[in-house]
Coordinates of C-alpha atoms and ligand atoms in Angstrom, one line a residue:
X274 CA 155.1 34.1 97.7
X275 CA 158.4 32.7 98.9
X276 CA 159.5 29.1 98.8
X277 CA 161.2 27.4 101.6
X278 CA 163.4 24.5 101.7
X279 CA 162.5 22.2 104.8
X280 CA 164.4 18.6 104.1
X281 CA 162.3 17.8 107.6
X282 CA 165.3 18.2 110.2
X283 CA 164.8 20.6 112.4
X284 CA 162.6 23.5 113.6
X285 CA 161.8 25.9 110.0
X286 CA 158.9 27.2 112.0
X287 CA 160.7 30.3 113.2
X288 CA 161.6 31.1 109.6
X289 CA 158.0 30.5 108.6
X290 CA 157.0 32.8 111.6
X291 CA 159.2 35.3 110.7
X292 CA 158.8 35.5 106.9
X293 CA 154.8 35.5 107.7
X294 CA 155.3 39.0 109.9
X295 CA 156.7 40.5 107.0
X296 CA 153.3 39.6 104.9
X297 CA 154.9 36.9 102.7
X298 CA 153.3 33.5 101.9
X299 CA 155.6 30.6 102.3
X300 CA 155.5 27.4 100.5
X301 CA 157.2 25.0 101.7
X302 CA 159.5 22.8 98.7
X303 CA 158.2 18.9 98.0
X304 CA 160.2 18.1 95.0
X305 CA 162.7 19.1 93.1
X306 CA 160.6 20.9 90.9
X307 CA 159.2 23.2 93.3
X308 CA 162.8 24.0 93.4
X309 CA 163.5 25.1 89.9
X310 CA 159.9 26.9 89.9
X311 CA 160.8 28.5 93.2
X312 CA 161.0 32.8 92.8
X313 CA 162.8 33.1 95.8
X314 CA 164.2 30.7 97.7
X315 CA 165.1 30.4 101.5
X316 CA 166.8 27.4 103.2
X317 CA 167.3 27.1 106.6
X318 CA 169.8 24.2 107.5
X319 CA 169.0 22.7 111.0
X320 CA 171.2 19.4 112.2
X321 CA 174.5 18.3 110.9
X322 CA 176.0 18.8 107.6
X323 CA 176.6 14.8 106.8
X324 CA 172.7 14.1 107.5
X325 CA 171.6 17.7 105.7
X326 CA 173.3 16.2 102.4
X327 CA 172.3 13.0 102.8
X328 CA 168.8 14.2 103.3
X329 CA 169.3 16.5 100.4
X330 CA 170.5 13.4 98.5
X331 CA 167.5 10.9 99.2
X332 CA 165.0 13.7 98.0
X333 CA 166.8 14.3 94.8
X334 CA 167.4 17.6 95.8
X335 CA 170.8 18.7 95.1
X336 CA 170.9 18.5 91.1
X337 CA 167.8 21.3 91.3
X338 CA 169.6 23.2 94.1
X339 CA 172.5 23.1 92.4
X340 CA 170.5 24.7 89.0
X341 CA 169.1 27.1 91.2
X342 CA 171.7 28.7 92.7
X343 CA 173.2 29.1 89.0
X344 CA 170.1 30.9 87.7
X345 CA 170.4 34.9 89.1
X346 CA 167.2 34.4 91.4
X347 CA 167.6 35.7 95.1
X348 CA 168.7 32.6 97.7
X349 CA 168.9 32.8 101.3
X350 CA 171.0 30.6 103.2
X351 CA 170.7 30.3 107.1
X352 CA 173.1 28.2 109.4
X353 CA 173.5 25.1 107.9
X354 CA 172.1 26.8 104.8
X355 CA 175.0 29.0 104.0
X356 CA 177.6 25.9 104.8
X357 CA 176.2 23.6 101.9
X358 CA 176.9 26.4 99.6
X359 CA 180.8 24.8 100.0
X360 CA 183.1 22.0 99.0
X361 CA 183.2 19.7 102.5
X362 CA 182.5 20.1 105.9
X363 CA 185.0 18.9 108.7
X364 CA 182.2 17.9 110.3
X365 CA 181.6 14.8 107.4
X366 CA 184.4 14.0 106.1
X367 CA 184.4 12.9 102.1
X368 CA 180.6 14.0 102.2
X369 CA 180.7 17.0 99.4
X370 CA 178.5 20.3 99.7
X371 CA 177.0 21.9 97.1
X372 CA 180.1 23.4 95.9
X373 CA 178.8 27.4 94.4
X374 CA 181.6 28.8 96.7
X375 CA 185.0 27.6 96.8
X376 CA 186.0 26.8 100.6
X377 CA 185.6 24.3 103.3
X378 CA 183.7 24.1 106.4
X379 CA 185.8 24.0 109.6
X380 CA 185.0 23.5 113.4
X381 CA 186.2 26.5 115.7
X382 CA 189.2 25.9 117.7
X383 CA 189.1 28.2 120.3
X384 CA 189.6 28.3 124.1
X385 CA 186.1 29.7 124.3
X386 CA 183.2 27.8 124.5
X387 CA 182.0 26.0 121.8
X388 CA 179.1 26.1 120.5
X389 CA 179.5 29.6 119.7
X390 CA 176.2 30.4 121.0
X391 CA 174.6 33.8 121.6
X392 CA 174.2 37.3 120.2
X393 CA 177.5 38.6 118.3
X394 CA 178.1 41.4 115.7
X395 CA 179.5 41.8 112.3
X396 CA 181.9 43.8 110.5
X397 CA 180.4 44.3 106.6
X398 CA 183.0 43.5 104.3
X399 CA 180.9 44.3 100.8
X400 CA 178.0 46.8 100.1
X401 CA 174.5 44.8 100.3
X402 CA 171.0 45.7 99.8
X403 CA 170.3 43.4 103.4
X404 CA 172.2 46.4 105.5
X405 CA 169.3 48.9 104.5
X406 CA 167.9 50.6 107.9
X407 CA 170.9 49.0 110.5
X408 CA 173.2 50.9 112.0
X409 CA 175.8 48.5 111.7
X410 CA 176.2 47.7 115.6
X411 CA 173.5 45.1 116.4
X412 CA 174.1 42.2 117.1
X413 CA 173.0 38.8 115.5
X414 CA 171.8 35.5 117.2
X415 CA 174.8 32.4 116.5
X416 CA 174.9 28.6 117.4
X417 CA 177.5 26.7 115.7
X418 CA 180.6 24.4 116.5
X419 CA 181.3 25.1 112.9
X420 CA 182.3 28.1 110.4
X421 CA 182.9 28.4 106.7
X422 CA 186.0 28.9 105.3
X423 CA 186.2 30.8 102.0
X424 CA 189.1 29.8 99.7
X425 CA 189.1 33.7 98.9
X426 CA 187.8 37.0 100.3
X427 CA 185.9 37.6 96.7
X428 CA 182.3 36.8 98.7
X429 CA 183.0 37.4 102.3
X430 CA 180.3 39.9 103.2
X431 CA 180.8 40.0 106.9
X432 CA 183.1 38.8 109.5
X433 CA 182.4 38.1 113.3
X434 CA 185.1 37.6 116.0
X435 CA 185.1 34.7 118.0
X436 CA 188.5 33.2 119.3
X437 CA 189.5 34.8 115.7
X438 CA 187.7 35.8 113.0
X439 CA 185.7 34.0 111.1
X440 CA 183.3 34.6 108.1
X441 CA 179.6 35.2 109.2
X442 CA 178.5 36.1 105.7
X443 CA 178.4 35.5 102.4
X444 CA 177.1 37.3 99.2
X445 CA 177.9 36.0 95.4
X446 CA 175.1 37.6 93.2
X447 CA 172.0 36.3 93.8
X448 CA 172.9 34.3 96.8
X449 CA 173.3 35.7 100.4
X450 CA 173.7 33.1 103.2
X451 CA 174.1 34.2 107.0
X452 CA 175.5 32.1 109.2
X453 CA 174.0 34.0 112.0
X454 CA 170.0 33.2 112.7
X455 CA 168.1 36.5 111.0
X456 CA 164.5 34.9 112.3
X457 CA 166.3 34.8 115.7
X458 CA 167.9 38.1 115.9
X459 CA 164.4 40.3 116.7
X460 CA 164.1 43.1 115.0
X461 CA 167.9 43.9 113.3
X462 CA 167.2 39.9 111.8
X463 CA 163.6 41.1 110.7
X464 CA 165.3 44.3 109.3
X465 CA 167.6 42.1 107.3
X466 CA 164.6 39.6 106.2
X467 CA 162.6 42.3 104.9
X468 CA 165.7 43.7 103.1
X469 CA 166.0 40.5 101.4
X470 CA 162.6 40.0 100.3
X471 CA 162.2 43.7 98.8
X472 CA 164.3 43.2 96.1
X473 CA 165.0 47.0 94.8
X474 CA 166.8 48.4 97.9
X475 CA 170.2 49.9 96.9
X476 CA 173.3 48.1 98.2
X477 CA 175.3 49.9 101.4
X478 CA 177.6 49.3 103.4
X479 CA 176.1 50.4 107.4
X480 CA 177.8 53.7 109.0
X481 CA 178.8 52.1 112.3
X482 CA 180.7 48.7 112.1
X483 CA 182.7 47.7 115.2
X484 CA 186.3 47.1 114.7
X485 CA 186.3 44.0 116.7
X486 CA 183.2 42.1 117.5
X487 CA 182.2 40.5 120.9
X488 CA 180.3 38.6 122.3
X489 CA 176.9 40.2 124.6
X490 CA 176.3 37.7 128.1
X491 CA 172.7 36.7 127.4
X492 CA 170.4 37.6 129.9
X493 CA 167.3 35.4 130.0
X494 CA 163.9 35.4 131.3
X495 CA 162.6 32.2 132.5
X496 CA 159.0 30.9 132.8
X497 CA 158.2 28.2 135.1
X498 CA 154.8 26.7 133.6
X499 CA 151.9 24.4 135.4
X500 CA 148.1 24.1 135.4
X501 CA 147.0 25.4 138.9
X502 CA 144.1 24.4 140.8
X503 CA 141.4 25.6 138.6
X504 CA 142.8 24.2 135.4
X505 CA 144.4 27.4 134.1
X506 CA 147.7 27.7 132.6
X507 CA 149.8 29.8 134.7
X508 CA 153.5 31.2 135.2
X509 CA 154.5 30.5 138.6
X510 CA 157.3 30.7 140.8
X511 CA 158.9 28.6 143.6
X512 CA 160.7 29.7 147.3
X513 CA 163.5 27.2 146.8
X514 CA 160.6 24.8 144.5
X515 CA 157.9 25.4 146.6
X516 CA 155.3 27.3 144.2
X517 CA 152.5 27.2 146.9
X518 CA 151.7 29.8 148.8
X519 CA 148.5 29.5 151.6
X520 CA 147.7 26.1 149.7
X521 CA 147.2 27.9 146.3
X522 CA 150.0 27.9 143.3
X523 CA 151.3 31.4 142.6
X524 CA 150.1 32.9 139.8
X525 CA 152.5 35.7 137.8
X526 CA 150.6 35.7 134.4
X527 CA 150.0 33.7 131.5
X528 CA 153.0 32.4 129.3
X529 CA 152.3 34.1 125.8
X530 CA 151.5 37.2 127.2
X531 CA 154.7 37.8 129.3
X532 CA 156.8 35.8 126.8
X533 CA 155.8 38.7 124.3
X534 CA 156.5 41.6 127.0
X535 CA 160.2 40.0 128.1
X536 CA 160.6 40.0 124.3
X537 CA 159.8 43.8 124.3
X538 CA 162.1 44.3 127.1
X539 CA 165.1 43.3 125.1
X540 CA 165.1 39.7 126.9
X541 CA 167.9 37.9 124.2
X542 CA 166.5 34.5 125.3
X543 CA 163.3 33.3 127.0
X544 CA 162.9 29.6 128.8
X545 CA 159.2 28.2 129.5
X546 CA 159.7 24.9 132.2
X547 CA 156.8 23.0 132.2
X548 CA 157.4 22.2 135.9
X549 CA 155.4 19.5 136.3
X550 CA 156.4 17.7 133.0
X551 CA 158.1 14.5 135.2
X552 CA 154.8 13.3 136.3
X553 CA 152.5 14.3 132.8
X554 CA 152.4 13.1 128.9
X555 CA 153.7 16.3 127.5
X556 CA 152.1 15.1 124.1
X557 CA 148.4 15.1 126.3
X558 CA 149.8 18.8 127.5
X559 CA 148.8 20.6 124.1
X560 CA 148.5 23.1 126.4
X561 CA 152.5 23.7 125.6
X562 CA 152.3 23.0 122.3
X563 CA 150.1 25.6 122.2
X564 CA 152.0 28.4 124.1
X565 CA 155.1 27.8 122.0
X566 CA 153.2 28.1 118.8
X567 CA 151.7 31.3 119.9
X568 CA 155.0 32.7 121.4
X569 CA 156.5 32.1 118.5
X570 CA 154.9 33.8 115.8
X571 CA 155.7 37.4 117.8
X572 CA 158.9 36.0 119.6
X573 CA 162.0 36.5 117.6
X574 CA 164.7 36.0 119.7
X575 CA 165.6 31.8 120.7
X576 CA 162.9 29.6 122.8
X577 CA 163.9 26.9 124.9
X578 CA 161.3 24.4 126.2
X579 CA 161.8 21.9 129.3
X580 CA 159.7 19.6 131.5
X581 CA 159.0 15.8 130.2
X582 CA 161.5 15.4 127.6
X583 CA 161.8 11.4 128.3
X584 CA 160.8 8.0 127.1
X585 CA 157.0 7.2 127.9
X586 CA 154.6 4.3 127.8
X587 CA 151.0 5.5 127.3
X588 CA 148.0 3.4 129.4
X589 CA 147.7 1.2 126.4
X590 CA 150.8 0.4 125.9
X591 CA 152.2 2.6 123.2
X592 CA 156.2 3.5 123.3
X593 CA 156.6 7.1 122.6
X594 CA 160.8 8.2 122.4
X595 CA 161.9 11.4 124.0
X596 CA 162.7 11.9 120.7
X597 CA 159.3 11.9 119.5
X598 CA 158.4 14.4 122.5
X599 CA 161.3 16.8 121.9
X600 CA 160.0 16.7 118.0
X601 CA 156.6 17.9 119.0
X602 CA 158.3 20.9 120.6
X603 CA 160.4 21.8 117.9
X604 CA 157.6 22.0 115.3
X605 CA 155.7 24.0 117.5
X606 CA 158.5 26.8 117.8
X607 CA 161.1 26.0 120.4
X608 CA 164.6 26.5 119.5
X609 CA 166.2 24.3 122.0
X610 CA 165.1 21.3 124.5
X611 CA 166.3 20.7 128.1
X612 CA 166.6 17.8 129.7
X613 CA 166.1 17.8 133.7
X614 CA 165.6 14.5 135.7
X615 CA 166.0 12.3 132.4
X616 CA 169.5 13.3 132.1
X617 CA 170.5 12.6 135.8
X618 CA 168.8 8.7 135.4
X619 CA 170.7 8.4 132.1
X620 CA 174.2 9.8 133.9
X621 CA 173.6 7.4 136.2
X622 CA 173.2 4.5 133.7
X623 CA 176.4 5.3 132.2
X624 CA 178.3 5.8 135.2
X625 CA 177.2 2.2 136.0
X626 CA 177.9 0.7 132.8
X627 CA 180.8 2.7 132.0
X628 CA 179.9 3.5 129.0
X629 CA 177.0 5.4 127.1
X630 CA 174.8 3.1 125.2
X631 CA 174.0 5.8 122.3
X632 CA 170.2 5.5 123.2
X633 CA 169.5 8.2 125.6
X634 CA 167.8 11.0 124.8
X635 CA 170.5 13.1 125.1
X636 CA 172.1 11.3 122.4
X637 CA 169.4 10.9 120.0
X638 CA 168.4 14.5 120.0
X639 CA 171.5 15.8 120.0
X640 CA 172.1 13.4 116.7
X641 CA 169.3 14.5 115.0
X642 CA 168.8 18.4 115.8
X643 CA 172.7 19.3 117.0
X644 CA 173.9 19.4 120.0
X645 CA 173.1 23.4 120.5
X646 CA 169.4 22.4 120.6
X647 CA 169.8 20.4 123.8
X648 CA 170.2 21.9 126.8
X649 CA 170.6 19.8 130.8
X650 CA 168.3 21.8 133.4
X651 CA 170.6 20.6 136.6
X652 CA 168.5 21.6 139.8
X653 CA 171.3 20.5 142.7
X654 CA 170.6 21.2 146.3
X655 CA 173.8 21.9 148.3
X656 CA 175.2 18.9 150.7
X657 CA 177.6 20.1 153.2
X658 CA 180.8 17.8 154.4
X659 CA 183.7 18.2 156.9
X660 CA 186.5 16.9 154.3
X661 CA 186.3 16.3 151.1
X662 CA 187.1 13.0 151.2
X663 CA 183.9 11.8 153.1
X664 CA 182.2 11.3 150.0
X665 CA 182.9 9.8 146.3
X666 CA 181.6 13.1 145.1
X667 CA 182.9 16.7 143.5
X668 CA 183.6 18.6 146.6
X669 CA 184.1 22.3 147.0
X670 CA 185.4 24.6 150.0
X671 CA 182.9 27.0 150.7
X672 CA 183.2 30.2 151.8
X673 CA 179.9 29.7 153.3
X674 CA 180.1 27.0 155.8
X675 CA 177.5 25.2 156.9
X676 CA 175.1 24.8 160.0
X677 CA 178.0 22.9 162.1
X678 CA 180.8 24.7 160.9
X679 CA 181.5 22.1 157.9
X680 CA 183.6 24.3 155.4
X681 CA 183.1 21.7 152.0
X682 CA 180.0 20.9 150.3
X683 CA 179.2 18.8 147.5
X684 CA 176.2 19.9 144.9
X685 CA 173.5 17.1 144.6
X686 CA 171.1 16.1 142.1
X687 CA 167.7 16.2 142.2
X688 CA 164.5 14.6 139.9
X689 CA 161.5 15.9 139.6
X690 CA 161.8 19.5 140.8
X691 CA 163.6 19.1 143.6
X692 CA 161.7 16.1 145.4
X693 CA 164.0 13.0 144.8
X694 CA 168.0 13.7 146.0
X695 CA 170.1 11.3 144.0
X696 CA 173.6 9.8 144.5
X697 CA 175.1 12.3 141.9
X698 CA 176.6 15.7 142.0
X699 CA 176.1 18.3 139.7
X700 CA 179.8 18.4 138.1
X701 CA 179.4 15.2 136.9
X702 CA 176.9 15.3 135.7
X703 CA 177.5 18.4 134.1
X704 CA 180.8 16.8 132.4
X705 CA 179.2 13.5 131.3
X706 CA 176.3 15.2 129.7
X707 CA 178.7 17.3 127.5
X708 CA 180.3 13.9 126.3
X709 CA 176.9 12.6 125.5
X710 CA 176.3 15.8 123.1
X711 CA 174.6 18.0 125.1
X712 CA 175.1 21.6 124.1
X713 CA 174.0 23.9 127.0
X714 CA 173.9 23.7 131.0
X715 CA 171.0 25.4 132.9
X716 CA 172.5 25.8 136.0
X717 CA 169.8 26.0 139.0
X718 CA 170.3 25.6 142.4
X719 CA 167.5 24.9 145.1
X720 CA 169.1 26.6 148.0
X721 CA 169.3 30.3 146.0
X722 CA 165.8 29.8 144.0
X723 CA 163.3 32.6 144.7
X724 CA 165.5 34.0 147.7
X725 CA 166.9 37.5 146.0
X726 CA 170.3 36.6 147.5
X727 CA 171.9 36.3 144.0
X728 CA 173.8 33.2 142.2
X729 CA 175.7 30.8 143.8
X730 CA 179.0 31.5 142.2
X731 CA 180.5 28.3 143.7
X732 CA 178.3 26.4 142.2
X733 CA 178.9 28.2 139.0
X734 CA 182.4 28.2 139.1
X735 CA 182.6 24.3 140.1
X736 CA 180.8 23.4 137.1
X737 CA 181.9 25.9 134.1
X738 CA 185.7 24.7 135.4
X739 CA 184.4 21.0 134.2
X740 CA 182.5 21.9 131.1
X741 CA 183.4 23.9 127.4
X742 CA 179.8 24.1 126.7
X743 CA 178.1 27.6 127.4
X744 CA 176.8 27.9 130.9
X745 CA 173.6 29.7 132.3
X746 CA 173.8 30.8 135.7
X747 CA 170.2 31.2 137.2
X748 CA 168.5 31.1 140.5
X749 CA 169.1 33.4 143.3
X750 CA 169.1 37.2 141.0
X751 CA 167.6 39.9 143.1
X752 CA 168.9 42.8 141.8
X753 CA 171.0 44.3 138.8
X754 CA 174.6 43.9 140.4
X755 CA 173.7 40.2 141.0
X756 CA 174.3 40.0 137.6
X757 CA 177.3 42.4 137.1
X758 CA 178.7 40.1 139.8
X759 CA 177.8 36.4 138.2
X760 CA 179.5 37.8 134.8
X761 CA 182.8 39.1 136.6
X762 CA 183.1 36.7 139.1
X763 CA 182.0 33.4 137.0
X764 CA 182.9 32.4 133.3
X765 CA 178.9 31.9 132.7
X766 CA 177.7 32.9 129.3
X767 CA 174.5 33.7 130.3
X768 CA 172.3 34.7 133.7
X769 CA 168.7 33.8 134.1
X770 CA 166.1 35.0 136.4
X771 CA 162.6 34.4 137.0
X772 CA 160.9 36.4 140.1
X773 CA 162.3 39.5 140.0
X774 CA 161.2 40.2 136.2
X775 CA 157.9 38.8 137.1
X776 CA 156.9 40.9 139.8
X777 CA 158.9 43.8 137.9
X778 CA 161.5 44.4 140.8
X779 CA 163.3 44.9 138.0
X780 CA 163.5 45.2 134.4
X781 CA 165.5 43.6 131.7
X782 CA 166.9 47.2 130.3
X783 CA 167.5 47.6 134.2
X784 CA 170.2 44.7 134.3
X785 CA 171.8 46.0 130.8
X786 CA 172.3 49.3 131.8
X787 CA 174.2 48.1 135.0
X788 CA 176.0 45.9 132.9
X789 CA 176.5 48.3 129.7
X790 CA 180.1 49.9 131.3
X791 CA 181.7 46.1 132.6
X792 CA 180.2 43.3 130.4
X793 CA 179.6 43.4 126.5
X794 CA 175.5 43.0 125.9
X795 CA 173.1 43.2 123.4
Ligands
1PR1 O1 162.7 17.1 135.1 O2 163.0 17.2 132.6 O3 160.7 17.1 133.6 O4 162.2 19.1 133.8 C1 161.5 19.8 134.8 C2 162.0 21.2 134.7 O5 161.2 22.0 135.6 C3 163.4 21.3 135.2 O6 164.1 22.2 134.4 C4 163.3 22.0 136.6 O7 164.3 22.9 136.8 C5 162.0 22.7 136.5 N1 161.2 22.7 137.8 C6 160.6 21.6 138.4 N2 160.0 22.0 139.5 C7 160.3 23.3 139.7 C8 159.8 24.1 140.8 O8 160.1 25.3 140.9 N3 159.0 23.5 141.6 N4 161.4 25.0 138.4 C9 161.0 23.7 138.6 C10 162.7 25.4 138.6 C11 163.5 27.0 137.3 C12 164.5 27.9 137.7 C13 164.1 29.3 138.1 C14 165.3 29.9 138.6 C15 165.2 31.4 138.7 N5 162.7 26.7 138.4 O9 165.2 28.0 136.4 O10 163.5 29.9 137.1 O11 165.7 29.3 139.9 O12 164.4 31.8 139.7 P1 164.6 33.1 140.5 O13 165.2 34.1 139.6 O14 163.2 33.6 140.9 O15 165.5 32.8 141.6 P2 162.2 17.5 133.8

């Protein structure tokens, strides 16, 4: 039996997954005495670190926390859970941690994209039973805009490079904290779990540290979702949106079971779209509840759900926020939300008001789960011009001109996959959404979806110029080198594709081991 700390933020349910593969009963803490009769104790922080302690606070947690870690039973800190452990955060200033280790908490400043998302490595500083089994190369699943920052080197037990080192690690008797996700990082995180939880390994130090740690482009596998004709769940997959084919929607396969094989297949991230989310009550589609909390239980690497993250109304009447939706998702396993047509209606509301009126969904989820956990799904369509001055909007020269010759085109934003064109283009809205919190772009395009040609790099280019948030570059992959050219080409942080690992065109070890020479991967 193990007991976990949930103070009811965020998404523990990939911890709970995790620790149940390795045959351990959870229990999940109520009160502070659960606490103090806890064995073993795991806490996995999720949010920010003002509302975590404030949280912790109103529960009368801390005082039996703070006994805890003073007694020499084995803690586990993840995330958020390793930066309580010290003195302040920068993140809430004058709001104290739980003070065990000397140090502050400090947001990166880098030139680099932050959040530090995605799958680095460590460098072990200390002997530790957690390293049993690991090679000492593998890399770890991050997603933080903030690192601890140890006083003294006395409990740094690994260091990751990002911008500059920082301290990924911590280990002060009893207590380990990671700030890297172990329930994340597939099987090197459930090496680590399972180190953890058998309590008589001996202590080592892995044979094969890097020097210098970087950090691997993410290569995703994406899974466009819908009920087709005869009510069945499918995966499917659109020519430029269009999933029909002879009348019928294309079916690749059922979610949980290709979920599962891309996981196999080394996939480091996998995205389910439920495509037709605009025009359905996501919380009637328990059909997607239900494929994230299967996915998740043999999934360890990070889930993203989109499709219907917005404010409804039900027939009779009843308000439901898009905060309440994206909630749903996260207890049933996702990781992160995205946000497609929602986020170009709010854009627009702000660019008419000129000012953001802290309401949207954007800004409420990212308040409540961190900005990492919210992603913007931007489906533009190109829009070709003869100058650049034609229109209000970003304009780019193409190298690919257009059916009359015109050599600029603007990207514009659609709703509802693709059938509603909107007075927006994708660079703005990109840049405003990263000012209203959001974390992560998913950067589609219309024109290059389904047609093997590979990513449109201008697109890509045009919009990771106006953001610092991570960008994933998808539609348009058709082979390997698409890839090898999207991550030397482009600054993207990550390359999705959908029909090629589908109809197995080709594989996800495929792509890596064109990439392995030019671009660092997992
Ligand atoms: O608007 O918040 O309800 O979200 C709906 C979500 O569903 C959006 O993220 C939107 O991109 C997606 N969506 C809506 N309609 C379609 C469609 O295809 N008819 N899917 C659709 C878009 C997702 C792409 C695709 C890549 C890679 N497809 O990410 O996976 O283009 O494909 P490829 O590698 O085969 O070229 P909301």
């Amino acid at each position: 039996m193990i007991s976990l700390l949930d103070y009811g933020a965020g998404n523990v349910r990939s911890v709970i997954n995790a620790l149940e593969r390795l045959g351990e009963t959870v229990q999940t803490v109520k009160s502070g005495n659960d606490i103090l009769n806890a064995d073993r104790l795991v806490f996995p922080g999720v949010g920010s670190f003002g509302s975590m302690m404030e949280i912790l606070r109103e529960k009368n947690f801390i005082g039996p926390l703070t006994e805890y870690l003073h007694t020499a039973k084995p803690f586990f800190g993840i995330c958020l859970g390793l930066q309580a452990l010290f003195d302040s955060s920068e993140e809430a200033p004058g709001v104290a941690g739980l003070a065990v280790i000397p140090g502050t908490v400090k947001r990166f400043t880098v030139d680099l994209a932050v959040p530090h998302i995605g799958w680095n490595g460590i460098n072990v500083r200390q002997p530790s039973r957690i390293f049993n089994g690991l090679e000492g190369n593998e890399k770890f699943y991050f997603v933080h805009s903030y690192h601890v920052a140890p006083s003294s080197n006395e409990f740094v037990l690994t260091t990751t490079d990002y911008g500059y080192e920082f301290v990924s690690a911590i280990q002060k008797g009893n207590i380990t904290a990671t700030q890297f996700h172990p329930e994340k990082s597939g099987k090197a995180g459930l090496k680590l779990l399972e180190n953890f939880l058998a309590e008589t390994r001996e202590e080592i130090i892995p044979a094969s540290c890097p020097e210098r740690t970087v950090l691997a482009k993410r290569i995703i596998a994406c899974l466009d979702v819908r009920t087709n004709d005869q009510g069945d769940l499918v995966v499917t997959k659109g020519d430029q949106y269009d999933v029909r084919e002879k009348g019928d929607v294309r079916n690749l396969g059922k979610p949980v079971q290709l979920a599962g094989r891309y996981y196999e297949e080394g996939a480091d991230e996998i995205t389910f779209l439920n495509i037709t989310g605009f025009r359905d009550f996501p919380l009637k589609d328990m059909p997607m509840l239900e494929v994230l909390e299967n996915t998740s239980k043999n999934v360890f690497v990070p889930l993203t759900i989109g499709g219907g993250i917005r404010d409804y109304e039900d027939k009779d009447g009843r308000h439901y926020s898009a905060l309440e939706v994206a909630s749903e998702y996260f207890r049933s396993g996702a990781d992160k939300i995205s946000i497609g047509s929602d986020a170009v209606l709010i854009v627009e509301d702000v660019l008419k008001r000129g000012q953001a009126t802290g309401l949207s969904s954007i800004e409420q989820i990212a308040r409540v789960y961190g900005n990492q956990a919210v992603v913007i799904s931007i489906d533009p369509r190109r829009v070709y011009v003869k100058t650049p001055g034609s229109v209000k909007h970003h304009t780019i020269k193409t190298s690919f001109p257009g059916p009359e010759g015109e050599e600029y085109c603007w990207y514009q934003c659609t709703i509802k996959g693709g059938r509603e064109g909107r007075d927006l283009d994708a660079v703005t809205l990109a840049r405003v959404c990263e000012q209203l919190g959001a974390g992560e772009i998913l950067l589609n395009c219309i024109d290059k979806d389904g047609t093997n040609s590979g990513f449109d790099l201008e697109l890509i280019n045009a919009v990771k110029d106006a953001v610092s948030i991570p960008v994933i570059a998808s539609s348009g992959a058709g082979n390997a080198q698409h890839f090898l050219e999207v991550f030397t080409r482009t600054k993207a942080e990550a390359g999705l594709a959908a029909g090629i690992f589908h109809r197995k065109e080709v594989s996800i070890e495929e792509v890596k081991k064109v990439l392995k020479q030019t671009v660092e991967i997992r």
